[in-house]
Amino acid sequence: MKHVLPSGLTLLLESDPHAQSVAAGYFVNTGARDEQPSEMGCSHFLEHLMFKGSEELDAVTLNERLDDLGGHSNAFTSEEATVYHAAALPERLDELLDTLTHLMRPALRDADLQAERGVILEEIAMYAEQPGVCVVDELRGDYYGQHPLGHRVLGTVETVSALTQEQLARNHRERYGAQHVTLVLVGAFDEQAVLEWARRELASWPAGRLTPPVPAPQPPAEGTFRHLHDPSLHRVQVALTTPGLGVRHPLREAAALLADLLGSDGGALYWALVDTGLADMADLAHLDYRDSGVFEGGFSCDPERLDAVLSAYLNVLSGAQDLISEAAVRRAARKAAVATLLRAETPQGRLFTLGMEYLAVGEVRSNAELAARFTRVTAADVREVLRLCPLHPVTGVILGP
Amino acid sequence: MKHVLPSGLTLLLESDPHAQSVAAGYFVNTGARDEQPSEMGCSHFLEHLMFKGSEELDAVTLNERLDDLGGHSNAFTSEEATVYHAAALPERLDELLDTLTHLMRPALRDADLQAERGVILEEIAMYAEQPGVCVVDELRGDYYGQHPLGHRVLGTVETVSALTQEQLARNHRERYGAQHVTLVLVGAFDEQAVLEWARRELASWPAGRLTPPVPAPQPPAEGTFRHLHDPSLHRVQVALTTPGLGVRHPLREAAALLADLLGSDGGALYWALVDTGLADMADLAHLDYRDSGVFEGGFSCDPERLDAVLSAYLNVLSGAQDLISEAAVRRAARKAAVATLLRAETPQGRLFTLGMEYLAVGEVRSNAELAARFTRVTAADVREVLRLCPLHPVTGVILGP
């Protein structure tokens, strides 16, 4: 079900004749971390411009066609991926593929760029009002320093204001080349027919440019806490991070389960901080990137309780060893495995899992295999994660009045 | 597939042998609008306390059991409904039903109540920091006045601080009685076996109290705009509302399509306000309740542009007539119909649609029927909605610096 076209573009086709829909997505192996620092935000800016139409279709027609498909269509940009996806009833497969493929060949008109710049500056202004978002941006700046994993996906007012049509077109040319693009289809469709369509319609997809990977980020040698004051706030937001494992590490799933024991909805941080009324939220997740990973989390609380909540949070982290038992790991593993299985109940859910996993590790993994990777994790594996990643030093940012 | 037990509790069973999971939910026909004003927030408070355990199970064990099911389990409270739901693999059906049913028989211990009060006060404090939430609370206060549809689901600091164990227990007794409760199951399960289980295990579900419905709210005779100033804000949030149709109105779906033409992601407000960079978001939705409905929406923008954006928004509303064509209505109808079909691809998705529709209109509607109700809508229907609900007068609240 994996096919590489002569151009280098990859197809992943996972058909299921019992499905009631078909979902398709172009998964582009590029994101904010692949940007030049002076062009920060250009991946996300490009994602917006893709919806402005191709040489053949103007923006209104393109968006009407997406609407006409009836299913949910959208796009997102992250540190390492840019994804365009849509779902439709099986009888609309031809329009689905045709419309999504038009989306991938944007005209990148200068007039659209100028108008869309205003839209993105509004988006930046909207998030600048959200302390929970700002504090994470600041945290990643502190943790990654000049490393591009610290890039803000939206860019900054300065970089977005300065981006030119030429820069965006170059980024599209280099980073949307065939070797960076994977078209994934899941659901009710005929694999042979789609393969023939792809060989015909995607044959001339231009090659991009392969950029050498930048070195992995170096975690700070010592923990720091930076306190930012904004007198207009009534609550305090705290974000913190500590080294984790990269996406190709064999203990990646064990790291996710450790984060679950600590930081999920019914995890230790919830019981210690939220259930006690100390904080309105408290969480921790394991984020894994191509070459590195972090445990990242935080909480939000009344400023008067900051010291107490922060030490309660750090106490939970330093007591992580005591949470690891076979029973607790089994429960977390089962939850992760069932979540994986249930996510794949719809073609669209399976599309994301299949496509993102392929971008991350370069392998096609069945849903059963993904679930089994969780159920195979033992308490010893989770303890080994804790040995490799002792949850300190901690880098943190405090944003409050 | 609809069964009413002798106690008055309703069962809706929709089995699908091809499904990969089973989803179950208790849908309780009660919400914030059914509260005494002095007890505002008690529905949501009760929802929290349900997770604190029954006489037989303490909170930790109950939550471990929910976690053990592996699927997503949660609850929510709205103006008219309180819902407890979970999903699991089919072989865990017995535990799923047993655990959800334990959840519905809470011990309501006073110590848990005192602790949970702190959790809810934290939740209120968290939302008080979110101007987009505050402005809607203020708007509903203005629009509904003393009518209970203006109740805040979370309650206020005052009402939540004052709620007693006795009040919460009375609310549970009266409002969680058998005649208010519908247990819905969707997915891979045996209907006969579940029916036998229900006849055995749910037979003694106590009756509650039927409260006479309060009269429908009277929309304000004239529009008003109230301007609230908070110097700590950098953006301005505007929320506004105008009369719509109740959930049992035969043009309810046409009203939803009118809102879609105006206020969805690719609707007229998006193109006029967001695509032009005037506002970072702009939307409008049709909210239908038992006895009444509203079109409710708003936008967020730079304070300097407030006047321009507000008049652009109101211009779109007053030009709604020009948006209504057969082609536009067909497109919106197809989108709504396909969304209905795709939502039902998972048992959990269908569970919500089936259960919420039953609570709202008291009828069991197949998914195909729900989709067809959209595709049957004509441009003339949407014009008739606009005649009945001319999108004025408008009640609005502006919250900015």
XYZ file of C-alpha atoms in Angstrom, chain A:
401
model
C 0.000 0.000 0.000
C 3.039 2.297 -0.066
C 4.001 3.501 -3.534
C 6.734 5.944 -4.472
C 6.093 7.679 -7.791
C 9.049 8.310 -10.127
C 8.939 11.975 -9.079
C 9.660 10.917 -5.492
C 6.183 11.666 -4.165
C 4.938 8.963 -1.780
C 1.433 7.493 -1.743
C -0.010 5.632 1.238
C -3.264 3.905 0.337
C -5.245 2.091 3.019
C -8.615 1.130 1.658
C -11.462 -0.252 3.730
C -14.494 -1.277 1.681
C -16.736 -1.121 4.770
C -15.969 2.533 5.469
C -18.715 5.083 4.870
C -16.363 7.834 3.738
C -12.985 8.478 2.217
C -10.386 10.811 3.702
C -7.350 12.180 1.903
C -4.483 14.372 2.965
C -1.267 15.801 1.651
C 1.291 15.459 4.450
C 4.246 17.754 3.824
C 7.375 16.947 5.774
C 8.160 20.532 6.679
C 7.232 22.984 9.402
C 8.327 25.922 11.491
C 11.624 24.301 12.474
C 12.673 24.193 8.826
C 12.441 27.958 8.421
C 15.226 30.520 8.271
C 14.986 32.595 11.476
C 14.327 35.752 9.450
C 11.459 33.961 7.665
C 9.801 32.653 10.830
C 6.097 32.049 10.190
C 6.480 31.409 6.464
C 5.268 27.769 6.717
C 2.023 28.879 8.322
C 1.730 31.865 5.955
C 2.080 29.480 2.998
C -0.611 27.234 4.466
C -2.991 30.220 4.411
C -2.049 31.201 0.853
C -2.725 27.689 -0.453
C -6.443 28.390 0.068
C -6.257 31.486 -2.159
C -6.504 29.462 -5.348
C -4.343 28.068 -8.118
C -3.673 29.535 -11.571
C -6.871 27.830 -12.768
C -9.161 28.357 -9.752
C -9.772 31.553 -7.821
C -10.145 31.502 -4.036
C -13.943 31.639 -3.992
C -14.292 28.742 -6.447
C -11.698 26.654 -4.612
C -13.436 27.175 -1.282
C -16.854 26.471 -2.788
C -15.486 23.207 -4.163
C -14.170 22.264 -0.733
C -17.546 23.157 0.772
C -19.308 21.160 -1.935
C -17.457 18.035 -0.859
C -19.502 18.359 2.273
C -16.936 16.788 4.569
C -14.625 18.572 6.906
C -11.594 20.057 5.144
C -8.802 21.963 6.753
C -5.064 22.388 7.175
C -2.581 22.833 9.966
C 1.071 23.708 10.456
C 3.259 22.434 13.264
C 6.971 22.449 14.027
C 7.652 19.561 11.651
C 4.624 19.063 9.411
C 2.129 20.911 7.236
C -1.029 18.974 6.431
C -3.960 19.583 4.061
C -6.864 17.206 4.424
C -10.495 16.605 3.525
C -13.109 13.875 3.793
C -16.108 13.115 1.618
C -18.630 10.451 0.774
C -17.019 7.753 -1.402
C -18.875 8.812 -4.583
C -17.117 12.202 -4.424
C -13.591 10.760 -4.516
C -12.704 12.303 -7.888
C -13.626 15.826 -6.785
C -11.889 15.254 -3.459
C -8.574 14.372 -5.099
C -8.893 17.031 -7.776
C -9.699 19.810 -5.305
C -7.021 18.870 -2.775
C -4.476 18.694 -5.585
C -5.462 22.155 -6.856
C -4.873 23.360 -3.319
C -1.279 22.113 -3.521
C -0.525 24.204 -6.632
C -1.176 27.706 -5.353
C -0.865 30.771 -7.540
C 0.760 32.704 -4.655
C -0.490 36.013 -6.057
C 1.096 39.074 -4.494
C -2.292 40.753 -3.925
C -3.500 37.721 -1.951
C -0.294 37.744 0.048
C -0.756 41.368 1.048
C -4.371 40.745 2.110
C -3.543 37.533 3.962
C -0.760 39.253 5.892
C -3.492 41.243 7.649
C -5.366 38.041 8.496
C -2.251 36.500 10.042
C -1.362 39.654 11.981
C -4.906 39.510 13.406
C -4.320 35.870 14.350
C -1.064 36.808 16.109
C -2.864 39.621 17.946
C -5.596 37.205 19.036
C -3.119 34.721 20.525
C -1.129 37.548 22.149
C -4.243 38.038 24.323
C -4.087 34.448 25.566
C -1.635 34.152 28.470
C -1.638 30.340 28.229
C -0.297 30.595 24.677
C 2.188 33.394 25.374
C 3.786 31.584 28.277
C 4.527 28.528 26.115
C 6.055 30.718 23.383
C 8.315 32.312 25.986
C 9.198 28.935 27.478
C 10.265 27.478 24.152
C 12.371 30.548 23.488
C 14.183 29.983 26.784
C 14.577 26.244 26.327
C 15.655 26.174 22.682
C 17.497 29.498 22.504
C 18.454 30.081 18.862
C 17.579 26.518 17.811
C 14.743 26.505 15.232
C 12.587 24.177 17.376
C 11.950 27.368 19.346
C 10.339 29.038 16.311
C 6.804 30.294 16.763
C 4.561 28.631 14.194
C 2.730 31.915 13.506
C 5.976 33.889 13.320
C 6.241 37.317 14.895
C 4.750 40.655 13.864
C 8.206 41.594 12.550
C 8.884 38.484 10.462
C 5.330 38.231 9.097
C 5.319 41.918 8.193
C 8.562 41.471 6.258
C 7.840 38.279 4.284
C 7.838 38.833 0.509
C 6.149 37.002 -2.341
C 9.579 35.907 -3.521
C 10.474 34.354 -0.168
C 7.173 32.521 0.110
C 7.422 31.233 -3.459
C 10.969 30.003 -2.803
C 9.870 28.233 0.368
C 7.035 26.582 -1.523
C 9.340 25.524 -4.356
C 11.993 24.076 -2.090
C 9.911 22.582 0.696
C 6.842 21.293 -1.186
C 8.918 19.260 -3.626
C 7.882 15.676 -4.401
C 10.355 14.090 -1.982
C 8.790 16.022 0.913
C 5.176 15.159 0.098
C 3.098 12.107 1.026
C -0.467 11.735 -0.201
C -2.448 9.518 2.165
C -5.877 8.012 1.456
C -7.949 6.010 3.923
C -11.480 4.640 3.621
C -13.773 3.424 0.867
C -11.907 3.705 -2.441
C -10.294 1.568 -5.124
C -6.526 1.478 -4.665
C -5.769 0.613 -8.278
C -7.870 3.481 -9.612
C -6.236 5.980 -7.273
C -2.793 4.694 -8.190
C -3.558 5.203 -11.876
C -4.898 8.674 -11.179
C -1.743 9.530 -9.229
C 0.618 8.205 -11.909
C -1.202 10.374 -14.424
C -1.898 13.547 -12.440
C 1.056 13.744 -10.065
C 3.783 12.636 -12.501
C 5.161 16.094 -13.088
C 5.325 17.143 -9.421
C 8.586 19.083 -9.260
C 11.431 18.043 -7.009
C 12.201 20.357 -4.119
C 15.450 20.881 -2.357
C 16.780 18.611 0.349
C 18.149 20.715 3.153
C 20.706 19.193 5.500
C 19.243 18.619 8.975
C 20.312 21.085 11.641
C 21.977 19.558 14.722
C 19.679 18.463 17.549
C 18.993 21.093 20.208
C 21.162 21.076 23.317
C 18.990 21.171 26.443
C 20.062 23.853 28.937
C 22.576 22.455 31.421
C 20.754 24.020 34.342
C 17.150 24.743 35.173
C 15.868 28.311 35.166
C 12.602 29.985 36.097
C 11.852 33.338 34.518
C 9.071 35.459 35.987
C 7.210 37.786 33.613
C 4.871 40.383 35.060
C 1.779 41.697 33.315
C -0.273 43.769 35.763
C -3.414 43.298 33.651
C -3.585 39.575 34.544
C -5.606 38.150 37.411
C -4.308 34.569 37.222
C -0.805 33.206 36.927
C 0.189 30.838 34.100
C 3.195 28.587 34.479
C 4.759 26.553 31.667
C 7.707 24.255 32.154
C 9.755 21.750 30.259
C 12.431 19.139 30.826
C 14.232 16.841 28.369
C 12.443 13.835 26.838
C 13.066 11.388 23.993
C 13.036 11.813 20.220
C 10.376 10.263 18.023
C 12.608 7.406 16.861
C 13.664 6.367 20.348
C 12.540 2.797 21.145
C 11.146 3.980 24.488
C 9.016 6.701 22.912
C 5.742 4.988 23.875
C 7.012 4.398 27.418
C 7.768 8.122 27.648
C 4.208 8.898 26.565
C 2.884 6.578 29.278
C 5.074 8.245 31.907
C 3.578 11.585 30.875
C 0.114 10.032 31.099
C 0.708 8.786 34.660
C 1.825 12.258 35.639
C -0.077 14.680 33.521
C -3.259 13.322 31.935
C -6.792 14.106 33.041
C -6.757 11.557 35.847
C -3.003 11.648 36.419
C -1.009 12.482 39.543
C -0.852 16.217 38.810
C -4.627 16.333 38.421
C -5.202 14.702 41.795
C -2.557 16.790 43.561
C -3.345 20.190 42.048
C -6.780 20.329 40.420
C -8.827 17.926 42.528
C -7.599 19.790 45.606
C -8.746 23.145 44.216
C -5.189 24.536 44.166
C -5.081 25.108 40.391
C -7.688 25.280 37.645
C -5.593 23.072 35.368
C -2.336 21.152 35.548
C -0.893 18.910 32.887
C 2.209 17.367 31.357
C 2.708 15.777 27.948
C 5.587 14.153 26.100
C 6.322 15.925 22.803
C 8.609 14.023 20.465
C 10.347 15.585 17.480
C 12.653 14.168 14.777
C 15.790 14.477 16.845
C 14.745 15.239 20.405
C 11.840 15.414 22.788
C 10.571 17.169 25.888
C 8.132 16.718 28.700
C 6.181 19.965 28.594
C 3.376 21.055 30.886
C 2.190 23.643 33.313
C -0.630 24.970 35.395
C -2.730 28.052 36.031
C -3.764 29.296 39.478
C -4.500 32.184 41.791
C -1.322 34.333 42.094
C -1.432 34.066 45.883
C -1.009 30.310 45.638
C 1.843 30.356 43.104
C 4.616 29.184 45.431
C 2.543 26.410 46.958
C 1.292 25.138 43.595
C 4.701 25.295 41.964
C 6.289 23.248 44.714
C 3.399 20.779 44.653
C 3.915 20.413 40.885
C 7.669 19.870 41.223
C 7.047 17.428 44.075
C 4.881 15.319 41.807
C 7.673 15.278 39.218
C 10.329 14.295 41.737
C 8.078 11.556 43.120
C 7.411 10.067 39.673
C 9.299 6.883 40.559
C 6.602 5.958 43.080
C 3.825 6.146 40.478
C 5.337 3.429 38.330
C 3.793 0.030 39.031
C 2.845 -2.780 36.654
C -0.840 -2.086 37.350
C -0.563 1.642 36.670
C 1.457 1.097 33.494
C -1.018 -1.563 32.299
C -3.903 0.866 32.813
C -2.170 3.716 30.990
C -1.083 1.369 28.193
C -4.584 0.026 27.720
C -5.971 3.555 27.602
C -3.433 4.563 24.945
C -4.030 1.389 22.928
C -7.814 1.728 22.990
C -7.554 5.415 22.110
C -5.428 4.425 19.108
C -7.994 1.841 18.030
C -10.963 4.173 18.507
C -9.281 7.034 16.677
C -9.090 4.763 13.635
C -12.839 4.111 13.603
C -13.186 6.866 11.009
C -11.102 7.184 7.861
C -10.214 10.716 8.910
C -8.960 9.588 12.311
C -6.829 6.845 10.787
C -5.579 9.293 8.126
C -3.925 11.492 10.746
C -2.383 8.604 12.653
C -1.027 6.949 9.510
C 0.229 10.148 7.905
C 1.794 11.734 10.977
C 3.484 8.485 11.998
C 4.898 8.088 8.507
C 6.251 11.646 8.489
C 7.747 11.116 11.936
C 9.404 7.707 11.585
C 9.276 6.953 7.849
C 7.422 3.682 8.391
C 3.926 2.510 7.552
C 2.497 1.164 10.785
C -0.836 -0.578 10.983
C -3.202 0.583 13.638
C -2.930 -2.758 15.433
C 0.853 -2.377 15.500
C 0.555 1.131 16.912
C -1.759 -0.123 19.665
C 0.532 -3.077 20.396
C 3.505 -0.743 20.811
C 1.698 0.645 23.850
C 0.536 -2.652 25.332
C 4.089 -4.047 25.123
C 5.423 -1.333 27.458
C 6.418 -2.626 30.914
C 6.980 -0.847 34.209
C 10.703 -1.492 33.686
C 10.532 0.442 30.393
C 8.924 3.403 32.108
C 11.548 3.293 34.859
C 14.225 3.292 32.173
C 12.661 6.434 30.681
C 12.875 8.045 34.088
C 16.531 7.043 34.327
C 17.250 8.583 30.916
C 15.016 11.610 31.552
C 14.972 12.290 35.301
C 12.491 15.192 34.869
C 15.086 17.744 35.848
C 16.576 20.233 35.303
C 13.331 22.111 34.699
C 13.101 25.245 32.564
C 10.044 27.307 33.434
C 8.311 30.570 32.706
C 5.850 32.226 35.077
C 3.468 34.800 33.624
C 1.286 36.649 36.090
C 0.394 39.998 37.608
